[in-house]
Short mmCIF file of C-alpha atoms in Angstrom, two decimals:
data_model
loop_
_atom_site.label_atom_id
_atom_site.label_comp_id
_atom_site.label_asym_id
_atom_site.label_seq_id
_atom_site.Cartn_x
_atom_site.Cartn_y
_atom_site.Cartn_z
CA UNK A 19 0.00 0.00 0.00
CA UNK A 20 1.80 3.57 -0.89
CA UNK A 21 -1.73 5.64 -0.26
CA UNK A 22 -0.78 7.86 2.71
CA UNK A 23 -3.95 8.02 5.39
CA UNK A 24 -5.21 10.55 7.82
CA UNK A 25 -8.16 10.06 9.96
CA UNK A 26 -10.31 12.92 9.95
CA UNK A 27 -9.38 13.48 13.88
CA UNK A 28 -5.73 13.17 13.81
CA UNK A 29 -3.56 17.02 13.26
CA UNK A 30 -0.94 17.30 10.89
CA UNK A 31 0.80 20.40 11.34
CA UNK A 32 2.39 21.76 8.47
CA UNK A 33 5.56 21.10 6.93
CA UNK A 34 5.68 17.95 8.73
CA UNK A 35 7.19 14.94 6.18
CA UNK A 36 5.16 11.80 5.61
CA UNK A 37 6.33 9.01 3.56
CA UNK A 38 4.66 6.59 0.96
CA UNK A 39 1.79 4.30 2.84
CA UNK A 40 1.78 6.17 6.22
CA UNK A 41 -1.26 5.28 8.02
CA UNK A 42 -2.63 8.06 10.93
CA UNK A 43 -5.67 7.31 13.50
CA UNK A 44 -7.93 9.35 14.96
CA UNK A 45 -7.01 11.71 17.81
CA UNK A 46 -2.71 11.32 16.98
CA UNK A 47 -0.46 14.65 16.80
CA UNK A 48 2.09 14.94 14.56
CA UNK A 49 4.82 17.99 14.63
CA UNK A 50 5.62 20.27 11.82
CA UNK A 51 9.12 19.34 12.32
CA UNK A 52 8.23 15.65 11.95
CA UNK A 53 9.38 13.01 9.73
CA UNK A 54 7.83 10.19 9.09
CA UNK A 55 8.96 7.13 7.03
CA UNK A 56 7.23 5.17 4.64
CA UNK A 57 4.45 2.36 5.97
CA UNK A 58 4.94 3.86 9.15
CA UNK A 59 1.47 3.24 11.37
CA UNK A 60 0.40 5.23 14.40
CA UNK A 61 -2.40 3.61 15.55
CA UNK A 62 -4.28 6.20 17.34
CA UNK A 63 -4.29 9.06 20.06
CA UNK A 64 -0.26 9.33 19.70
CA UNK A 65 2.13 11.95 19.88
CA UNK A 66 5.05 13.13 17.56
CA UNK A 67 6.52 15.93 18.96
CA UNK A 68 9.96 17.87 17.92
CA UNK A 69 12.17 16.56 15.34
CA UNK A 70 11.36 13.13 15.23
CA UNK A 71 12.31 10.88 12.72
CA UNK A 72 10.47 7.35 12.74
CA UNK A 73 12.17 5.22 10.38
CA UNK A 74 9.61 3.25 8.09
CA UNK A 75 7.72 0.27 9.07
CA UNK A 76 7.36 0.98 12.36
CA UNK A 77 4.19 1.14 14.25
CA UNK A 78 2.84 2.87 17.14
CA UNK A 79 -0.04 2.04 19.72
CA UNK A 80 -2.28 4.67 21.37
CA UNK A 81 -0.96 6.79 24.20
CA UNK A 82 2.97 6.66 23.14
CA UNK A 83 4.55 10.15 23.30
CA UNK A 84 7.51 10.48 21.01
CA UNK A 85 9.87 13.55 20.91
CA UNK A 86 8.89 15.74 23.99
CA UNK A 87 11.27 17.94 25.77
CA UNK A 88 14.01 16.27 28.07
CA UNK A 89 13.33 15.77 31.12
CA UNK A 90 16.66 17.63 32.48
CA UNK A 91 16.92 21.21 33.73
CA UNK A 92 19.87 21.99 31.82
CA UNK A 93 18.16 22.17 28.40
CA UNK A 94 17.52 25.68 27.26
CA UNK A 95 15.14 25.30 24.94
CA UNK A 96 17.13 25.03 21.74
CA UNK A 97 16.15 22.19 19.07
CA UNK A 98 17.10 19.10 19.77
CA UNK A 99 15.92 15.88 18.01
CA UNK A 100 14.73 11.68 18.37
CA UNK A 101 15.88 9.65 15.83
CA UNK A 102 14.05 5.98 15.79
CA UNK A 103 15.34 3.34 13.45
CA UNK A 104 13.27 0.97 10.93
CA UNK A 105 10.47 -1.37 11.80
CA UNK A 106 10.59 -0.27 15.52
CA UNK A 107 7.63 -1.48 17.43
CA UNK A 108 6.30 1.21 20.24
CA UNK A 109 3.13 0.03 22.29
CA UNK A 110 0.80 1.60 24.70
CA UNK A 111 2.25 4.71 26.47
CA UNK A 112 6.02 4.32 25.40
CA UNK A 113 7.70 7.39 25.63
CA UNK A 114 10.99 8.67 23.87
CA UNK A 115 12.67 11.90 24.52
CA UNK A 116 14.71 14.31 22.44
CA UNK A 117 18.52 15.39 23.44
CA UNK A 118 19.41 18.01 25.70
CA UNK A 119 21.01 21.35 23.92
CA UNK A 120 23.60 21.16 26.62
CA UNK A 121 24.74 17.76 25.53
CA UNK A 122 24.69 15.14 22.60
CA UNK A 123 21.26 16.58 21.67
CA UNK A 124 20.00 13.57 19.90
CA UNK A 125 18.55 10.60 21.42
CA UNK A 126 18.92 7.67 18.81
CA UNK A 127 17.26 4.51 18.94
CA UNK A 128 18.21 1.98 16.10
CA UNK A 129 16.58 -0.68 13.30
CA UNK A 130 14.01 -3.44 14.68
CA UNK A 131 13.39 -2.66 18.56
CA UNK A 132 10.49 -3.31 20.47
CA UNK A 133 9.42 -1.50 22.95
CA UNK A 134 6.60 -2.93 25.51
CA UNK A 135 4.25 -0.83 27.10
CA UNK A 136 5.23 2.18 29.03
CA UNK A 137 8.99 1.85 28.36
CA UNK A 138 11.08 4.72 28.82
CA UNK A 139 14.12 6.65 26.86
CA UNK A 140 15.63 9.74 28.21
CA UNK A 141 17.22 12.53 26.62
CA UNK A 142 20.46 11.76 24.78
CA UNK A 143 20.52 8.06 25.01
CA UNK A 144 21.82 5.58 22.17
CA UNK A 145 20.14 2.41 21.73
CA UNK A 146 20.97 0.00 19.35
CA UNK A 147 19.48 -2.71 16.93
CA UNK A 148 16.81 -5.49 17.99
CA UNK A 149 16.95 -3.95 21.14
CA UNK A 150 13.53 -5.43 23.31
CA UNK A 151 12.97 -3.45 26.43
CA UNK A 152 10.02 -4.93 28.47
CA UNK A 153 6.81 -3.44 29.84
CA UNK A 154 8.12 -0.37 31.91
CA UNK A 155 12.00 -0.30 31.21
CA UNK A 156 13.63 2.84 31.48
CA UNK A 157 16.48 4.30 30.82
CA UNK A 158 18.09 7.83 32.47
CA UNK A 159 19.44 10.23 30.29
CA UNK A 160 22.93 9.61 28.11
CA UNK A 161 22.74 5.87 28.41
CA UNK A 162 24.19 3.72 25.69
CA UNK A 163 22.70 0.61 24.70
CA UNK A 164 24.60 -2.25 22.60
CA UNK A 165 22.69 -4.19 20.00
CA UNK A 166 20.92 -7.62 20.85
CA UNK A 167 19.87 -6.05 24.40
CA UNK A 168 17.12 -7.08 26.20
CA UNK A 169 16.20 -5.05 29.73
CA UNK A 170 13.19 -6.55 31.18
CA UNK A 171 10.16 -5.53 32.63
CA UNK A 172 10.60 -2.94 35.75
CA UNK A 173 14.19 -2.24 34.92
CA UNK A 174 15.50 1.13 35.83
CA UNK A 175 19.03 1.81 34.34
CA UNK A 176 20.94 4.83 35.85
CA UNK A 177 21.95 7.94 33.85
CA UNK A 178 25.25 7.80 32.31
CA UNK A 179 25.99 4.14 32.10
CA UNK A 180 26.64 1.80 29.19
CA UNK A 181 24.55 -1.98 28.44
CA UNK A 182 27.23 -3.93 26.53
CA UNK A 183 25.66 -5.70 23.36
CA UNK A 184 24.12 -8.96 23.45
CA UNK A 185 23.60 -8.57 27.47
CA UNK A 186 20.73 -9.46 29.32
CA UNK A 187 18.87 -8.18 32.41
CA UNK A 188 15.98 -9.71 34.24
CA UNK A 189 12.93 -8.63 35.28
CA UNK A 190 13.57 -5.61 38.45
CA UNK A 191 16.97 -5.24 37.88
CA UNK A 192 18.11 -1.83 38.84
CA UNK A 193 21.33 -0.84 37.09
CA UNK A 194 23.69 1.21 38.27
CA UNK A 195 26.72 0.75 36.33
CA UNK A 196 28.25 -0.84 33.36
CA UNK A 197 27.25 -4.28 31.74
CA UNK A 198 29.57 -6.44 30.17
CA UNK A 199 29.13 -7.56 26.68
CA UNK A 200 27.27 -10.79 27.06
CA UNK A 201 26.72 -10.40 30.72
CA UNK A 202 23.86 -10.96 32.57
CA UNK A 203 22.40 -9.51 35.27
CA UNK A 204 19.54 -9.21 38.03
CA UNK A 205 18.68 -8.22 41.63
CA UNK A 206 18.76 -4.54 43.39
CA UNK A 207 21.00 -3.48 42.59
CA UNK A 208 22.17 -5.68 40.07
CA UNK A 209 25.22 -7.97 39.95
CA UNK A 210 26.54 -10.39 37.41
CA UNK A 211 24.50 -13.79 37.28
CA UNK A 212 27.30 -14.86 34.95
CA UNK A 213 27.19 -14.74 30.75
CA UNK A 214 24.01 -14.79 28.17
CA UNK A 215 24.80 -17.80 26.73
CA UNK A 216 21.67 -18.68 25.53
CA UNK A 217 22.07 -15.49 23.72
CA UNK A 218 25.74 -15.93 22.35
CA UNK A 219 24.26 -19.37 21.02
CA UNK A 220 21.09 -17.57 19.11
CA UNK A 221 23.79 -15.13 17.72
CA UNK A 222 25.80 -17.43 15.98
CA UNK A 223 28.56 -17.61 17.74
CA UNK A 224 30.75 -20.40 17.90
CA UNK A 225 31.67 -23.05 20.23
CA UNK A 226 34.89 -22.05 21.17
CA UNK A 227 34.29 -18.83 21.16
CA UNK A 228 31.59 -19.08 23.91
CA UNK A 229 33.42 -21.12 25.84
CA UNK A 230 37.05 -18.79 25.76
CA UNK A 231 34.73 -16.35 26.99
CA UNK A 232 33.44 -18.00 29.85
CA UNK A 233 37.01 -18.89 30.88
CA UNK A 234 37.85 -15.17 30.37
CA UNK A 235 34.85 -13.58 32.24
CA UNK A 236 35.96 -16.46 35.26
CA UNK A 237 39.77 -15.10 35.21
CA UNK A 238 38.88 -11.19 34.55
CA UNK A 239 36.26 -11.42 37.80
CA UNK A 240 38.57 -13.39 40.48
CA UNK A 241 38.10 -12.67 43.24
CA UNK A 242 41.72 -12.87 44.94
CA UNK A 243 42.86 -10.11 42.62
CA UNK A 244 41.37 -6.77 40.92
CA UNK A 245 39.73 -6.76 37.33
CA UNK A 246 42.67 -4.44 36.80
CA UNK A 247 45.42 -7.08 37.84
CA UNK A 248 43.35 -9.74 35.86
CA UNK A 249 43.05 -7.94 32.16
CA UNK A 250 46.84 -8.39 31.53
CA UNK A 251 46.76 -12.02 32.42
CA UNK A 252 43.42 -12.71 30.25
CA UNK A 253 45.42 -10.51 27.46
CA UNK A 254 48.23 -12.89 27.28
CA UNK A 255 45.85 -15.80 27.55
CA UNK A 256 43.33 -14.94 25.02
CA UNK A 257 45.15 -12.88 22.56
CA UNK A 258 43.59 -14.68 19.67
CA UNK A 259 40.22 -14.75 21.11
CA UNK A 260 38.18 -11.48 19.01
CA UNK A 261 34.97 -12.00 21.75
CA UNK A 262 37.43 -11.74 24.58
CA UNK A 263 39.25 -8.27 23.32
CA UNK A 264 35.58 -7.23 22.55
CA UNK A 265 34.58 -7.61 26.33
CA UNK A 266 37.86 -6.01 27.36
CA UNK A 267 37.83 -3.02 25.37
CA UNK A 268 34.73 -2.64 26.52
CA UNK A 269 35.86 -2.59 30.42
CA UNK A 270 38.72 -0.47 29.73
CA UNK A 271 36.97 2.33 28.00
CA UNK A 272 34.42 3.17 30.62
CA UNK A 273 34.98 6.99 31.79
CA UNK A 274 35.39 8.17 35.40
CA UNK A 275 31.83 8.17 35.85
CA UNK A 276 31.14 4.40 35.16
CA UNK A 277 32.08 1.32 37.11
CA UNK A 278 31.87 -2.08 36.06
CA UNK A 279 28.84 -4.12 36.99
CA UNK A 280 30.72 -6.92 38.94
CA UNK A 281 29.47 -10.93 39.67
CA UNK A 282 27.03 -11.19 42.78
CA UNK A 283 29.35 -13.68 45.19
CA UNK A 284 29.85 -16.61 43.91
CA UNK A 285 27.96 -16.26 40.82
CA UNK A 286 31.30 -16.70 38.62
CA UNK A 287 31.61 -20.28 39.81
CA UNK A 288 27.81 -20.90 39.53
CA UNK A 289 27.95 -19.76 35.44
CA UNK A 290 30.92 -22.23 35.23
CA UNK A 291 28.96 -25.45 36.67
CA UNK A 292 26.24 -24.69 34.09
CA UNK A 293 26.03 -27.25 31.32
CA UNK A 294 27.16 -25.95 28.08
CA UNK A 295 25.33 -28.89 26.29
#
């Protein structure tokens, strides 16, 4: 279908950008400054505020608010703009906010995420692709999120702090510092419950590579000696292993505001009983 539709309710403001087969229900609102992709579907009584880009294919249930101010008092007032990705999936009440003019000032949220009901995005996060955040997820302002992430429902992830990709955190988990690539994590406040495997497995990844990395993530988190004593000796150990430089460099470029997420006790030699078969 490349007919563009507008329910009689729904307000278009002017100058806003609507692509081939856009479909608009009754009671949305969508911003001059607006741009929406082709086959792009907002069911009904949303809102596209700002500059907002919606990449095409994605759809939009009732009550979602995309593109509204940050939520920060350090924003001035200047434009600032949302940028959502293709074939993104926002249900009831999800909300998404622009960038702060102080900052980044652009939130960006990447290709084929899904977003359950009442999830949140802050101002000046960056999400990745096939992201899934569960019913009530949120995220504080300037987070980055890896691809392949899944938060679940009730998370709360703190401002400033960076999901590594392919991790995983369960239902409640409250986040207040860095996640490993691949790691995965629960409880308040969240520790370490060991590695996604059932994750790195869906990805593709192979054998050997899963299980270096579960050897690595048991020698970078022992506990007789500091992460920082243990990266050299995983560096020597690994240095043909591409997932374990990938979880590395990821350690050792977190800024002064960031700590690593570490294991809840005892976790590490929990994930290393597991069966890998």
């Amino acid at each position: 279908m490349t007919e563009t539709f507008i329910h009689p309710a729904a307000v278009v403001e002017a100058g806003a950008q609507l692509g081939a087969g856009v479909r608009i229900g009754p009671f949305c609102h969508v911003s001059a400054d607006a741009v929406i992709g082709d086959r792009v579907e907002l069911l009904s009584h949303v809102a596209i505020l700002g500059a907002t880009t919606l990449g095409e294919g994605c759809t939009v249930f009732p009550q979602a608010t995309l593109g509204a101010a940050p939520q920060n008092n350090k924003h001035k007032g200047g434009r600032t703009t949302l940028t959502v990705g293709k074939n993104c999936t926002m249900r009831e009440g999800v909300t998404m906010h622009v960038g702060t003019d102080t900052s980044r000032g652009v939130t960006t949220v990447g290709d084929n995420g899904l977003f359950l009901a009442y999830a949140h995005i802050a101002h000046d996060c960056i999400v990745g692709d096939n992201v899934t955040m569960a019913n009530v997820a949120t995220l504080g302002g300037h987070v980055e999120v890896g691809n392949n992430v899944t938060l679940g429902g009730l998370c709360a992830v703190h401002q400033m702090t960076r999901i590594g990709h392919h991790a995983f955190a369960g239902g409640g988990a409250i986040i207040d510092g860095d996640i490993i690539p691949y790691g995965m994590v629960m409880g308040n406040r969240a520790r370490l419950r060991g590695l996604n495997v059932i994750g790195m497995r869906r990805s593709g990844l192979p054998r050997a590579e899963i299980f270096a990395l579960r050897k690595a993530y048991k020698m970078i988190f022992d506990p007789t000696r500091s992460v920082a004593e243990s990266i050299p000796l995983v560096e020597r150990e690994f240095a043909g292993s591409p997932i374990v430089r990938d979880v590395l460099d990821f350690i050792q470029a977190r800024g002064k505001r960031h700590f690593t997420v570490p294991p809840l006790r005892n976790a590490v030699a929990e994930d290393a009983a597991d069966d890998e078969g």
